[in-house]
CSV table of C-alpha atoms (C1' of nucleotides) in Angstrom, one decimal:
chain,number,residue,atom,x,y,z
A,27,MET,CA,121.5,127.9,113.2
A,28,SER,CA,119.6,128.2,116.4
A,29,GLU,CA,116.6,126.3,115.4
A,30,VAL,CA,115.2,123.8,117.8
A,31,THR,CA,115.8,120.3,116.7
A,32,ALA,CA,114.6,116.9,117.9
A,33,ILE,CA,116.5,115.1,120.6
A,34,ARG,CA,119.3,112.9,119.5
A,35,GLY,CA,118.1,109.4,118.7
A,36,MET,CA,114.4,110.4,118.6
A,37,SER,CA,113.2,110.7,115.1
A,38,ASP,CA,110.2,111.9,113.2
A,39,ILE,CA,108.4,109.5,111.0
A,40,LEU,CA,107.0,111.2,108.0
A,41,PRO,CA,103.9,110.4,105.9
A,42,ALA,CA,106.1,108.7,103.3
A,43,GLU,CA,107.1,106.1,105.9
A,44,THR,CA,103.9,105.8,107.9
A,45,SER,CA,102.1,103.7,105.4
A,46,ARG,CA,104.7,101.0,105.9
A,47,TRP,CA,104.3,101.4,109.7
A,48,GLN,CA,100.5,101.1,109.4
A,49,PHE,CA,100.8,98.0,107.3
A,50,LEU,CA,103.0,96.4,110.0
A,51,GLU,CA,100.8,97.5,112.8
A,52,ARG,CA,97.6,96.3,111.1
A,53,THR,CA,99.2,92.9,110.3
A,54,VAL,CA,100.5,92.5,113.8
A,55,ALA,CA,97.1,93.3,115.4
A,56,ALA,CA,95.3,90.9,113.0
A,57,VAL,CA,97.6,88.0,113.8
A,58,LEU,CA,97.5,88.6,117.5
A,59,ALA,CA,93.7,88.8,117.4
A,60,ALA,CA,93.7,85.5,115.6
A,61,TYR,CA,95.4,83.8,118.5
A,62,GLY,CA,93.1,85.4,121.1
A,63,TYR,CA,95.5,88.0,122.5
A,64,GLY,CA,94.0,91.2,124.0
A,65,GLU,CA,95.5,94.6,123.7
A,66,ILE,CA,96.6,96.3,126.9
A,67,ARG,CA,97.6,100.0,127.0
A,68,LEU,CA,100.2,101.0,129.5
A,69,PRO,CA,101.8,104.1,130.9
A,70,VAL,CA,105.0,105.3,129.3
A,71,VAL,CA,106.4,106.3,132.7
A,72,GLU,CA,106.7,103.9,135.7
A,73,LYS,CA,108.4,104.1,139.1
A,74,THR,CA,112.1,103.5,138.7
A,75,ALA,CA,111.9,100.7,141.3
A,76,LEU,CA,109.8,98.6,138.9
A,77,PHE,CA,112.5,98.4,136.3
A,78,LYS,CA,115.3,97.9,138.9
A,79,ARG,CA,113.4,95.0,140.4
A,80,SER,CA,112.5,93.3,137.2
A,81,ILE,CA,115.3,93.9,134.7
A,82,GLY,CA,118.0,93.6,137.3
A,83,GLU,CA,120.2,96.1,139.1
A,84,VAL,CA,123.4,95.2,137.4
A,85,THR,CA,122.2,95.1,133.8
A,86,ASP,CA,123.4,97.6,131.3
A,87,ILE,CA,119.9,98.9,130.8
A,88,VAL,CA,119.4,99.8,134.4
A,89,GLU,CA,122.9,100.9,135.1
A,90,LYS,CA,123.4,103.3,132.2
A,91,GLU,CA,120.6,103.4,129.7
A,92,MET,CA,117.5,104.5,131.5
A,93,TYR,CA,115.8,108.0,131.3
A,94,THR,CA,115.3,108.5,135.1
A,95,PHE,CA,114.2,111.7,136.8
A,96,ASP,CA,112.6,112.9,140.0
A,97,ASP,CA,109.1,114.2,139.6
A,98,ARG,CA,107.9,117.3,141.4
A,99,ASN,CA,107.1,115.2,144.4
A,100,GLY,CA,110.7,113.9,144.5
A,101,ASP,CA,109.8,110.4,143.5
A,102,SER,CA,112.1,108.6,141.0
A,103,MET,CA,110.4,108.0,137.7
A,104,THR,CA,111.7,106.2,134.6
A,105,LEU,CA,110.6,106.3,130.9
A,106,ARG,CA,110.0,102.6,130.2
A,107,PRO,CA,113.0,101.0,128.6
A,108,GLU,CA,110.9,97.9,127.8
A,109,GLY,CA,107.4,96.7,128.1
A,110,THR,CA,107.3,93.5,130.1
A,111,ALA,CA,107.8,95.0,133.5
A,112,GLY,CA,104.9,97.4,133.1
A,113,CYS,CA,102.7,94.7,131.7
A,114,VAL,CA,103.3,92.4,134.6
A,115,ARG,CA,102.8,95.3,137.0
A,116,ALA,CA,99.5,96.1,135.5
A,117,ALA,CA,98.3,92.5,135.3
A,118,ILE,CA,99.1,92.0,139.0
A,119,GLN,CA,97.6,95.4,140.1
A,120,GLN,CA,94.4,94.9,138.0
A,121,GLY,CA,93.9,91.3,139.3
A,122,ILE,CA,93.6,89.7,135.9
A,123,LEU,CA,95.9,86.8,136.5
A,124,ASN,CA,93.4,84.5,138.2
A,125,THR,CA,93.2,82.7,134.8
A,126,PRO,CA,95.6,82.2,131.9
A,127,ARG,CA,95.8,85.5,130.2
A,128,ARG,CA,97.1,86.5,126.8
A,129,LEU,CA,98.1,90.2,126.4
A,130,TRP,CA,99.9,92.4,123.9
A,131,TYR,CA,100.9,96.0,123.8
A,132,THR,CA,102.7,98.4,121.5
A,133,GLY,CA,104.4,101.8,121.9
A,134,PRO,CA,107.5,103.8,122.4
A,135,MET,CA,110.4,102.7,124.6
A,136,PHE,CA,113.3,104.7,125.7
A,137,ARG,CA,117.0,103.8,126.1
A,138,TYR,CA,119.9,106.2,126.3
A,139,GLU,CA,122.2,104.5,123.8
A,140,ARG,CA,124.4,105.7,121.0
A,141,PRO,CA,122.1,105.8,117.9
A,142,GLN,CA,123.0,103.6,115.0
A,143,LYS,CA,121.2,101.6,112.3
A,144,GLY,CA,118.3,99.9,113.9
A,145,ARG,CA,118.9,101.5,117.3
A,146,GLN,CA,117.4,104.7,118.5
A,147,ARG,CA,116.8,106.3,121.9
A,148,GLN,CA,113.1,106.4,121.4
A,149,PHE,CA,112.1,103.2,119.6
A,150,HIS,CA,108.9,101.2,119.3
A,151,GLN,CA,108.3,97.7,120.5
A,152,THR,CA,105.3,95.4,120.3
A,153,GLY,CA,105.3,93.0,123.1
A,154,VAL,CA,103.3,89.8,123.6
A,155,GLU,CA,102.9,88.1,127.0
A,156,ALA,CA,101.2,84.9,128.0
A,157,PHE,CA,100.5,84.3,131.7
A,158,GLY,CA,99.5,81.2,133.6
A,159,VAL,CA,100.8,78.4,131.4
A,160,ALA,CA,104.0,76.7,132.5
A,161,THR,CA,104.2,74.1,129.7
A,162,PRO,CA,106.3,74.5,126.5
A,163,ASP,CA,103.3,74.3,124.3
A,164,MET,CA,102.8,78.0,125.2
A,165,ASP,CA,106.4,78.7,124.2
A,166,ALA,CA,105.6,77.0,120.9
A,167,GLU,CA,102.4,79.0,120.4
A,168,LEU,CA,104.3,82.3,120.6
A,169,ILE,CA,106.9,81.1,118.2
A,170,VAL,CA,104.4,79.7,115.7
A,171,LEU,CA,102.5,83.0,116.0
A,172,CYS,CA,105.7,84.9,115.1
A,173,ALA,CA,106.3,82.6,112.1
A,174,ARG,CA,102.8,83.3,110.9
A,175,LEU,CA,103.4,87.0,111.3
A,176,TRP,CA,106.6,86.8,109.2
A,177,ARG,CA,104.7,85.0,106.5
A,178,ARG,CA,102.0,87.7,106.5
A,179,LEU,CA,104.6,90.3,106.2
A,180,GLY,CA,106.6,88.6,103.5
A,181,LEU,CA,109.7,88.4,105.8
A,182,THR,CA,110.0,84.6,106.2
A,183,ASP,CA,113.1,84.5,104.0
A,184,CYS,CA,115.0,87.2,105.9
A,185,VAL,CA,114.7,85.9,109.5
A,186,GLU,CA,116.1,82.9,111.3
A,187,LEU,CA,114.9,81.4,114.6
A,188,GLN,CA,117.4,80.7,117.3
A,189,ILE,CA,116.4,78.9,120.5
A,190,ASN,CA,118.0,77.8,123.7
A,191,SER,CA,117.2,77.0,127.3
A,192,ILE,CA,118.9,78.8,130.1
A,193,GLY,CA,117.3,76.6,132.8
A,194,ASN,CA,116.3,77.7,136.2
A,195,ALA,CA,118.0,80.1,138.6
A,196,GLU,CA,119.9,77.3,140.4
A,197,ALA,CA,121.3,75.9,137.2
A,198,ARG,CA,122.4,79.2,136.0
A,199,LYS,CA,124.1,79.9,139.4
A,200,ALA,CA,126.0,76.6,139.3
A,201,TYR,CA,126.9,77.2,135.7
A,202,ARG,CA,128.0,80.8,136.4
A,203,TYR,CA,130.5,79.5,139.0
A,204,ALA,CA,131.8,76.9,136.6
A,205,LEU,CA,132.2,79.4,133.8
A,206,ILE,CA,134.0,81.9,136.0
A,207,ASP,CA,136.3,79.2,137.2
A,208,TYR,CA,137.1,78.1,133.7
A,209,LEU,CA,137.4,81.6,132.2
A,210,GLN,CA,139.6,83.0,135.0
A,211,ALA,CA,142.3,80.5,133.9
A,212,HIS,CA,142.1,82.1,130.5
A,213,SER,CA,141.3,85.6,131.4
A,214,LYS,CA,144.4,87.1,129.8
A,215,ALA,CA,143.3,85.8,126.4
A,216,LEU,CA,139.8,87.2,126.7
A,217,ASP,CA,138.8,90.4,125.0
A,218,ALA,CA,138.6,93.5,127.3
A,219,ASP,CA,134.8,93.5,127.4
A,220,SER,CA,134.6,89.9,128.4
A,221,GLN,CA,137.1,90.4,131.1
A,222,ARG,CA,134.9,93.2,132.5
A,223,ARG,CA,131.9,91.0,132.3
A,224,LEU,CA,133.6,88.1,134.0
A,225,HIS,CA,132.7,89.9,137.3
A,226,SER,CA,129.6,91.8,136.4
A,227,ASN,CA,127.6,89.5,134.1
A,228,PRO,CA,129.6,86.4,133.1
A,229,LEU,CA,126.8,84.7,131.1
A,230,ARG,CA,126.9,87.6,128.6
A,231,ILE,CA,130.4,86.5,127.6
A,232,LEU,CA,128.7,83.6,125.8
A,233,ASP,CA,127.4,85.8,123.1
A,234,SER,CA,130.6,87.8,122.7
A,235,LYS,CA,131.5,88.7,119.1
A,236,SER,CA,135.2,88.1,119.7
A,237,PRO,CA,136.3,84.9,117.8
A,238,GLU,CA,139.2,84.4,120.3
A,239,THR,CA,136.7,84.5,123.2
A,240,GLN,CA,134.4,82.1,121.4
A,241,ALA,CA,137.3,79.7,120.8
A,242,ILE,CA,138.1,79.8,124.5
A,243,LEU,CA,134.4,79.0,125.3
A,244,ASP,CA,134.6,76.0,123.1
A,245,GLY,CA,136.8,74.3,125.7
A,246,GLY,CA,134.7,75.4,128.6
A,247,PRO,CA,131.7,74.1,130.5
A,248,ALA,CA,128.4,74.1,128.6
A,249,LEU,CA,125.2,75.6,130.0
A,250,LYS,CA,123.1,72.7,128.7
A,251,ASP,CA,125.0,70.2,130.9
A,252,PHE,CA,123.8,72.2,134.0
A,253,LEU,CA,120.1,72.2,133.1
A,254,ASP,CA,117.8,70.2,135.4
A,255,GLU,CA,115.5,67.5,134.1
A,256,GLU,CA,112.5,69.6,133.7
A,257,ALA,CA,114.2,72.3,131.7
A,258,SER,CA,115.8,69.8,129.4
A,259,ALA,CA,112.5,67.9,128.9
A,260,ASP,CA,110.6,71.2,128.2
A,261,PHE,CA,113.2,72.2,125.7
A,262,ALA,CA,113.1,68.8,124.0
A,263,ARG,CA,109.3,69.1,123.9
A,264,LEU,CA,109.5,72.6,122.4
A,265,CYS,CA,111.8,71.3,119.6
A,266,GLU,CA,109.3,68.5,119.0
A,267,LEU,CA,106.4,70.9,118.7
A,268,LEU,CA,108.3,73.3,116.4
A,269,GLU,CA,109.2,70.4,114.1
A,270,ALA,CA,105.6,69.2,114.0
A,271,ALA,CA,104.5,72.7,113.2
A,272,GLY,CA,107.1,73.0,110.4
A,273,VAL,CA,108.9,75.9,112.0
A,274,ALA,CA,112.6,75.8,111.2
A,275,TYR,CA,115.0,76.6,114.1
A,276,VAL,CA,118.6,76.6,115.1
A,277,VAL,CA,119.6,75.6,118.5
A,278,ASN,CA,122.1,78.2,119.7
A,279,ARG,CA,123.6,77.0,123.0
A,280,ARG,CA,125.2,80.4,123.6
A,281,LEU,CA,122.0,82.4,123.3
A,282,VAL,CA,121.4,84.3,126.5
A,283,ARG,CA,119.4,87.4,127.5
A,284,GLY,CA,120.4,90.7,128.8
A,285,LEU,CA,117.5,91.0,131.3
A,286,ASP,CA,117.6,89.0,134.5
A,287,TYR,CA,114.1,87.8,134.6
A,288,TYR,CA,114.3,85.1,132.0
A,289,ASN,CA,114.5,81.4,132.6
A,290,LYS,CA,114.2,78.2,130.6
A,291,THR,CA,113.2,78.9,127.0
A,292,VAL,CA,114.8,81.9,125.3
A,293,PHE,CA,114.5,82.6,121.6
A,294,GLU,CA,115.5,85.2,119.0
A,295,TRP,CA,114.5,85.9,115.5
A,296,VAL,CA,117.6,87.3,113.7
A,297,THR,CA,118.4,88.7,110.3
A,298,ASP,CA,121.6,89.4,108.5
A,299,ARG,CA,120.3,92.3,106.5
A,300,LEU,CA,120.3,95.0,109.2
A,301,GLY,CA,124.0,95.3,110.0
A,302,ALA,CA,124.9,95.0,113.7
A,303,GLN,CA,121.4,95.2,115.1
A,304,GLY,CA,120.2,91.9,113.7
A,305,THR,CA,117.7,90.9,116.4
A,306,VAL,CA,114.3,91.7,115.2
A,307,CYS,CA,112.2,89.9,117.8
A,308,ALA,CA,113.3,88.2,121.0
A,309,GLY,CA,111.9,86.7,124.2
A,310,GLY,CA,111.6,83.8,126.5
A,311,ARG,CA,110.1,82.4,129.6
A,312,TYR,CA,110.0,84.4,132.9
A,313,ASP,CA,108.3,82.2,135.4
A,314,GLY,CA,109.6,84.0,138.5
A,315,LEU,CA,108.8,87.6,137.6
A,316,VAL,CA,105.2,87.9,138.6
A,317,LYS,CA,106.0,86.7,142.1
A,318,GLN,CA,109.1,88.8,142.2
A,319,LEU,CA,106.9,91.9,141.5
A,320,GLY,CA,104.5,91.0,144.3
A,321,GLY,CA,102.0,88.8,142.6
A,322,LYS,CA,101.0,85.3,143.1
A,323,SER,CA,103.5,82.9,141.6
A,324,THR,CA,102.5,82.7,137.9
A,325,PRO,CA,104.4,81.2,135.0
A,326,ALA,CA,104.8,83.4,131.9
A,327,VAL,CA,106.4,83.6,128.5
A,328,GLY,CA,106.7,86.6,126.2
A,329,PHE,CA,108.6,88.3,123.5
A,330,ALA,CA,109.0,91.8,122.0
A,331,MET,CA,109.7,92.8,118.5
A,332,GLY,CA,111.5,95.9,117.3
A,333,MET,CA,109.2,97.8,115.1
A,334,GLU,CA,111.9,100.1,113.5
A,335,ARG,CA,113.9,97.0,112.6
A,336,LEU,CA,110.9,95.3,111.0
A,337,VAL,CA,110.0,98.5,109.1
A,338,LEU,CA,113.6,98.5,107.8
A,339,LEU,CA,113.3,94.9,106.7
A,340,LEU,CA,110.0,95.7,105.0
A,341,ALA,CA,111.5,98.6,103.2
A,342,GLU,CA,114.4,96.3,102.0
A,343,GLN,CA,111.9,93.7,100.8
A,344,ALA,CA,109.8,96.2,98.9
A,345,GLY,CA,112.7,98.0,97.4
A,346,VAL,CA,111.8,101.5,96.3
A,347,PRO,CA,108.1,102.0,96.8
A,348,GLU,CA,106.1,103.4,94.0
A,349,ALA,CA,104.8,106.9,94.8
A,350,THR,CA,101.2,106.4,95.8
A,351,ALA,CA,98.5,108.8,95.0
A,352,ASP,CA,97.6,111.3,97.8
A,353,ALA,CA,94.0,111.5,96.6
A,354,ASP,CA,91.4,109.9,94.3
A,355,VAL,CA,89.7,113.2,93.4
A,356,TYR,CA,91.2,116.7,93.3
A,357,VAL,CA,88.9,119.7,93.5
A,358,VAL,CA,89.9,122.8,91.6
A,359,ALA,CA,88.1,126.1,92.2
A,360,VAL,CA,88.8,129.6,91.0
A,361,GLY,CA,86.8,132.6,92.3
A,362,ASP,CA,85.1,133.2,95.6
A,363,ASP,CA,81.7,131.9,94.6
A,364,ALA,CA,83.3,128.8,93.0
A,365,GLU,CA,85.3,128.2,96.2
A,366,LEU,CA,82.2,128.3,98.2
A,367,MET,CA,80.2,126.1,96.0
A,368,ALA,CA,83.1,123.6,95.7
A,369,LEU,CA,83.4,123.4,99.5
A,370,VAL,CA,79.8,122.7,100.0
A,371,SER,CA,79.5,120.2,97.2
A,372,THR,CA,82.7,118.4,98.1
A,373,GLU,CA,81.4,117.9,101.6
A,374,ARG,CA,78.3,116.4,100.2
A,375,VAL,CA,80.3,114.1,97.9
A,376,ARG,CA,82.3,113.0,101.0
A,377,GLU,CA,79.1,112.3,102.8
A,378,GLU,CA,77.9,110.0,100.0
A,379,ASN,CA,81.3,108.4,99.3
A,380,PRO,CA,83.2,108.1,102.6
A,381,GLN,CA,85.8,105.8,101.0
A,382,LEU,CA,86.9,108.4,98.4
A,383,ARG,CA,90.0,110.5,99.2
A,384,ILE,CA,89.1,113.9,98.1
A,385,MET,CA,91.6,116.7,98.2
A,386,GLN,CA,90.5,120.3,97.7
A,387,HIS,CA,92.9,122.9,96.5
A,388,VAL,CA,93.2,125.5,99.1
A,389,GLY,CA,94.9,128.8,98.8
A,390,GLY,CA,93.7,130.1,95.4
A,391,GLY,CA,95.8,130.2,92.3
A,392,SER,CA,95.1,130.1,88.6
A,393,PHE,CA,93.4,127.2,86.8
A,394,LYS,CA,96.8,126.3,85.5
A,395,SER,CA,98.5,126.1,88.8
A,396,GLN,CA,95.6,124.3,90.4
A,397,MET,CA,95.5,121.7,87.6
A,398,LYS,CA,99.3,121.2,88.1
A,399,LYS,CA,98.6,120.3,91.7
A,400,ALA,CA,95.7,118.1,90.7
A,401,ASP,CA,98.1,116.2,88.4
A,402,ARG,CA,100.8,115.9,91.1
A,403,SER,CA,98.3,114.6,93.6
A,404,GLY,CA,97.9,111.5,91.6
A,405,ALA,CA,94.2,111.9,91.6
A,406,ARG,CA,92.3,110.1,88.8
A,407,VAL,CA,89.6,112.8,88.5
A,408,ALA,CA,89.5,116.5,88.8
A,409,LEU,CA,86.4,118.5,89.7
A,410,ILE,CA,86.6,122.0,88.3
A,411,TRP,CA,84.6,125.0,89.4
A,412,GLY,CA,84.7,128.5,87.9
A,413,ASP,CA,82.4,131.3,87.1
A,414,ASP,CA,80.8,129.4,84.3
A,415,GLU,CA,80.0,126.4,86.5
A,416,VAL,CA,78.6,128.6,89.2
A,417,ALA,CA,76.4,130.4,86.7
A,418,ALA,CA,75.2,127.1,85.2
A,419,HIS,CA,74.8,125.3,88.5
A,420,ALA,CA,77.1,122.7,87.2
A,421,VAL,CA,80.6,121.2,87.7
A,422,THR,CA,83.2,120.2,85.2
A,423,ILE,CA,84.5,116.7,85.7
A,424,LYS,CA,87.8,115.8,84.1
A,425,SER,CA,89.6,112.4,83.9
A,426,LEU,CA,93.3,112.8,84.6
A,427,ARG,CA,94.4,109.2,84.2
A,428,ASP,CA,93.4,105.7,82.9
A,429,GLY,CA,93.4,106.9,79.3
A,430,ASN,CA,95.9,104.5,77.7
A,431,GLY,CA,97.7,107.6,76.6
A,432,GLU,CA,94.9,109.2,74.6
A,433,ARG,CA,93.7,112.6,75.7
A,434,LEU,CA,90.7,112.3,78.0
A,435,GLU,CA,87.6,114.3,77.7
A,436,GLN,CA,86.0,116.4,80.3
A,437,ASN,CA,82.3,117.0,80.8
A,438,THR,CA,80.3,119.7,82.5
A,439,VAL,CA,77.4,118.1,84.2
A,440,PRO,CA,74.6,119.5,86.3
A,441,LEU,CA,75.2,119.4,90.1
A,442,THR,CA,72.6,116.7,90.4
A,443,GLU,CA,74.6,114.4,88.3
A,444,LEU,CA,77.9,114.9,90.1
A,445,ASP,CA,77.7,111.7,92.2
A,446,SER,CA,76.6,109.4,89.4
A,447,THR,CA,79.1,110.7,86.9
A,448,LEU,CA,81.9,110.5,89.5
A,449,CYS,CA,81.0,106.9,90.4
A,450,ALA,CA,80.9,105.9,86.8
A,451,LEU,CA,84.3,107.4,86.2
A,452,LEU,CA,85.9,105.9,89.3
A,453,ALA,CA,84.3,102.4,89.0
A,454,PRO,CA,87.0,99.8,88.5
B,28,G,C1',131.1,105.6,127.1
B,29,U,C1',135.0,104.4,122.7
B,30,G,C1',136.4,104.6,117.4
B,31,G,C1',135.9,105.8,111.9
B,32,C,C1',133.6,108.7,108.2
B,33,C,C1',130.6,113.0,107.4
B,34,G,C1',127.9,118.2,108.1
B,35,U,C1',127.4,123.5,101.3
B,36,A,C1',120.1,125.7,98.7
B,37,G,C1',113.7,121.8,100.6
B,38,C,C1',116.4,117.0,98.6
B,39,U,C1',121.0,114.6,96.2
B,40,C,C1',125.6,116.5,95.5
B,41,A,C1',129.7,119.5,93.0
B,42,C,C1',133.4,123.5,92.9
B,43,C,C1',137.9,126.1,94.4
B,44,A,C1',146.8,126.3,95.4
B,45,G,C1',142.5,129.2,101.0
B,46,G,C1',140.3,135.1,97.6
B,47,U,C1',133.4,135.9,100.1
B,48,A,C1',129.2,129.5,96.1
B,49,G,C1',127.0,126.1,91.5
B,50,A,C1',124.2,121.8,89.2
B,51,G,C1',120.1,118.2,89.0
B,52,C,C1',115.5,117.4,91.2
B,53,A,C1',111.7,120.0,93.9
B,54,C,C1',109.2,124.9,94.3
B,55,C,C1',107.1,129.7,91.9
B,56,G,C1',105.8,132.4,87.3
B,57,G,C1',105.4,132.5,81.8
B,58,A,C1',104.9,130.3,76.5
B,59,U,C1',97.1,134.2,73.7
B,60,U,C1',92.1,135.5,77.4
B,61,G,C1',89.6,129.1,82.5
B,62,U,C1',92.8,123.5,82.5
B,63,G,C1',97.9,119.2,84.4
B,64,A,C1',101.6,115.4,82.4
B,65,C,C1',106.6,116.4,77.6
B,66,U,C1',109.4,120.7,76.1
B,67,C,C1',111.2,125.8,76.3
B,68,C,C1',112.0,130.5,79.0
B,69,G,C1',112.4,133.1,83.5
B,70,G,C1',112.4,133.4,89.1
B,71,A,C1',112.9,132.7,94.2
B,72,G,C1',115.9,130.2,97.7
B,73,G,C1',122.3,129.4,101.1
B,74,U,C1',125.9,135.0,106.5
B,75,A,C1',128.6,126.7,103.7
B,76,G,C1',125.8,123.1,111.6
B,77,C,C1',127.6,126.4,115.6
B,78,G,C1',131.9,128.8,118.2
B,79,G,C1',136.9,130.0,118.4
B,80,G,C1',141.9,130.1,116.0
B,81,U,C1',145.7,130.6,111.9
B,82,U,C1',145.8,134.2,107.6
B,83,C,C1',145.8,140.4,104.2
B,84,A,C1',141.8,136.8,103.1
B,85,A,C1',138.5,130.4,105.2
B,86,G,C1',132.8,127.0,103.6
B,87,A,C1',137.7,125.2,102.4
B,88,C,C1',143.5,124.6,107.2
B,89,C,C1',143.5,123.8,113.0
B,90,C,C1',140.8,123.2,117.7
B,91,G,C1',136.3,122.8,120.3
B,92,U,C1',131.1,121.8,120.2
B,93,C,C1',126.5,120.0,118.4
B,94,G,C1',124.4,116.8,114.9
B,95,G,C1',124.2,112.5,111.2
B,96,C,C1',125.8,107.6,109.6
B,97,C,C1',128.4,103.1,110.7
B,98,A,C1',131.0,100.0,114.1
B,99,C,C1',132.3,98.6,119.3
B,100,C,C1',129.2,98.2,123.3
B,101,C,C1',124.1,97.1,124.2
B,102,C,C1',119.7,95.0,122.6
B,103,A,C1',114.0,94.8,120.1
RNA sequence: GUGGCCGUAGCUCACCAGGUAGAGCACCGGAUUGUGACUCCGGAGGUAGCGGGUUCAAGACCCGUCGGCCACCCCA
């Protein structure tokens, strides 16, 4: 087969699935609006330097997962692997950080990874960022907002909130040394990946899946003992606020982030129903990033959710979805004159009843075959046009459903009564 | 980047000691001339992901490659 196929890890989303996506997107937008967040729309491509400077040069994302290329001018461009960097860049460039600012965005992100369940090369994230507030009540707002969203989506029972504080840069630096010191003494017992990370990104060893490695960590230094007073106090306050708001959480002292810009609060909503890719939503504070990208020092917190993963969860929750009707009304027309009259009249009906989904059979065919399509469409009513109707200036209206089993009648009514008859039939 | 499983009609899958493919669903047509759902009858649709090798003969065996799924890794 020499047919052209989609790029690996970049999938098509068909109409059968898009209704679920639309439900998710609508709900997300409604909840965010309820908290006063404004939508920002951002480019999919940014200068490569933006991601290197924000995410971190030695992270896996930057080292081996970015779609990077030179444009025709020879400048290095990158398909965004995440949204925060671009959002911060835009906020600085557009000068909108003079006051606390709540923003959200949604769209495709790109990471060159091996595809698996819940992980694709082009995937979709919705991100939420709050700028200009340094206190943990803002962290709490974001988490409470998430909790509301899960309720609205019916996902509360499938997700668990994990939180942690990773402190400021100095604390992490001190801890990193202590951790390396400790782990080097046990390096032979560590799994291969952790040995590698010992030198590249030692904090990532904390969330290693290897039980042996986790056992070794039990005897080592704890990040929480390195936090300064402010970070500890903020974390305690966050816990207090979450409890007051009735949001259940688990403190996971080994929760860390893969991107370098995070500090203090980090959190993750995880599920056990999606296999290995269980993180459905994650984020944290990044107080240093705005300044690092050239703006005025501005505290910030944010998170992003993986839309594919949420759609998968929704699909699990709903089970097998009932086939929904494609249309409310199906228009059958046989013969050139009938086709013409049907087209014109149907347009008029659409004009009067914009909420109705009206599908017109296109492409000819016998009454029988058109009626078959009308049935398959799930429409409740068929409008039928043929030579007889054209001659009589009338239309036949037939009920296809709602009959409690008994055979439903059909009526031929004058064109002038089309609307009223239709409305009566479709009234709830 | 590593590993395991897999790749046959639109979809879900089957068959055969290796001898040039079947089912269900879907699709199209018919069962009295303008009418669907159930039923019956008929039809169309596949050079078995692609390339190479072994063989008289391969979709079936071997190698490579591409793709899918899952896991490692990574992360939303």
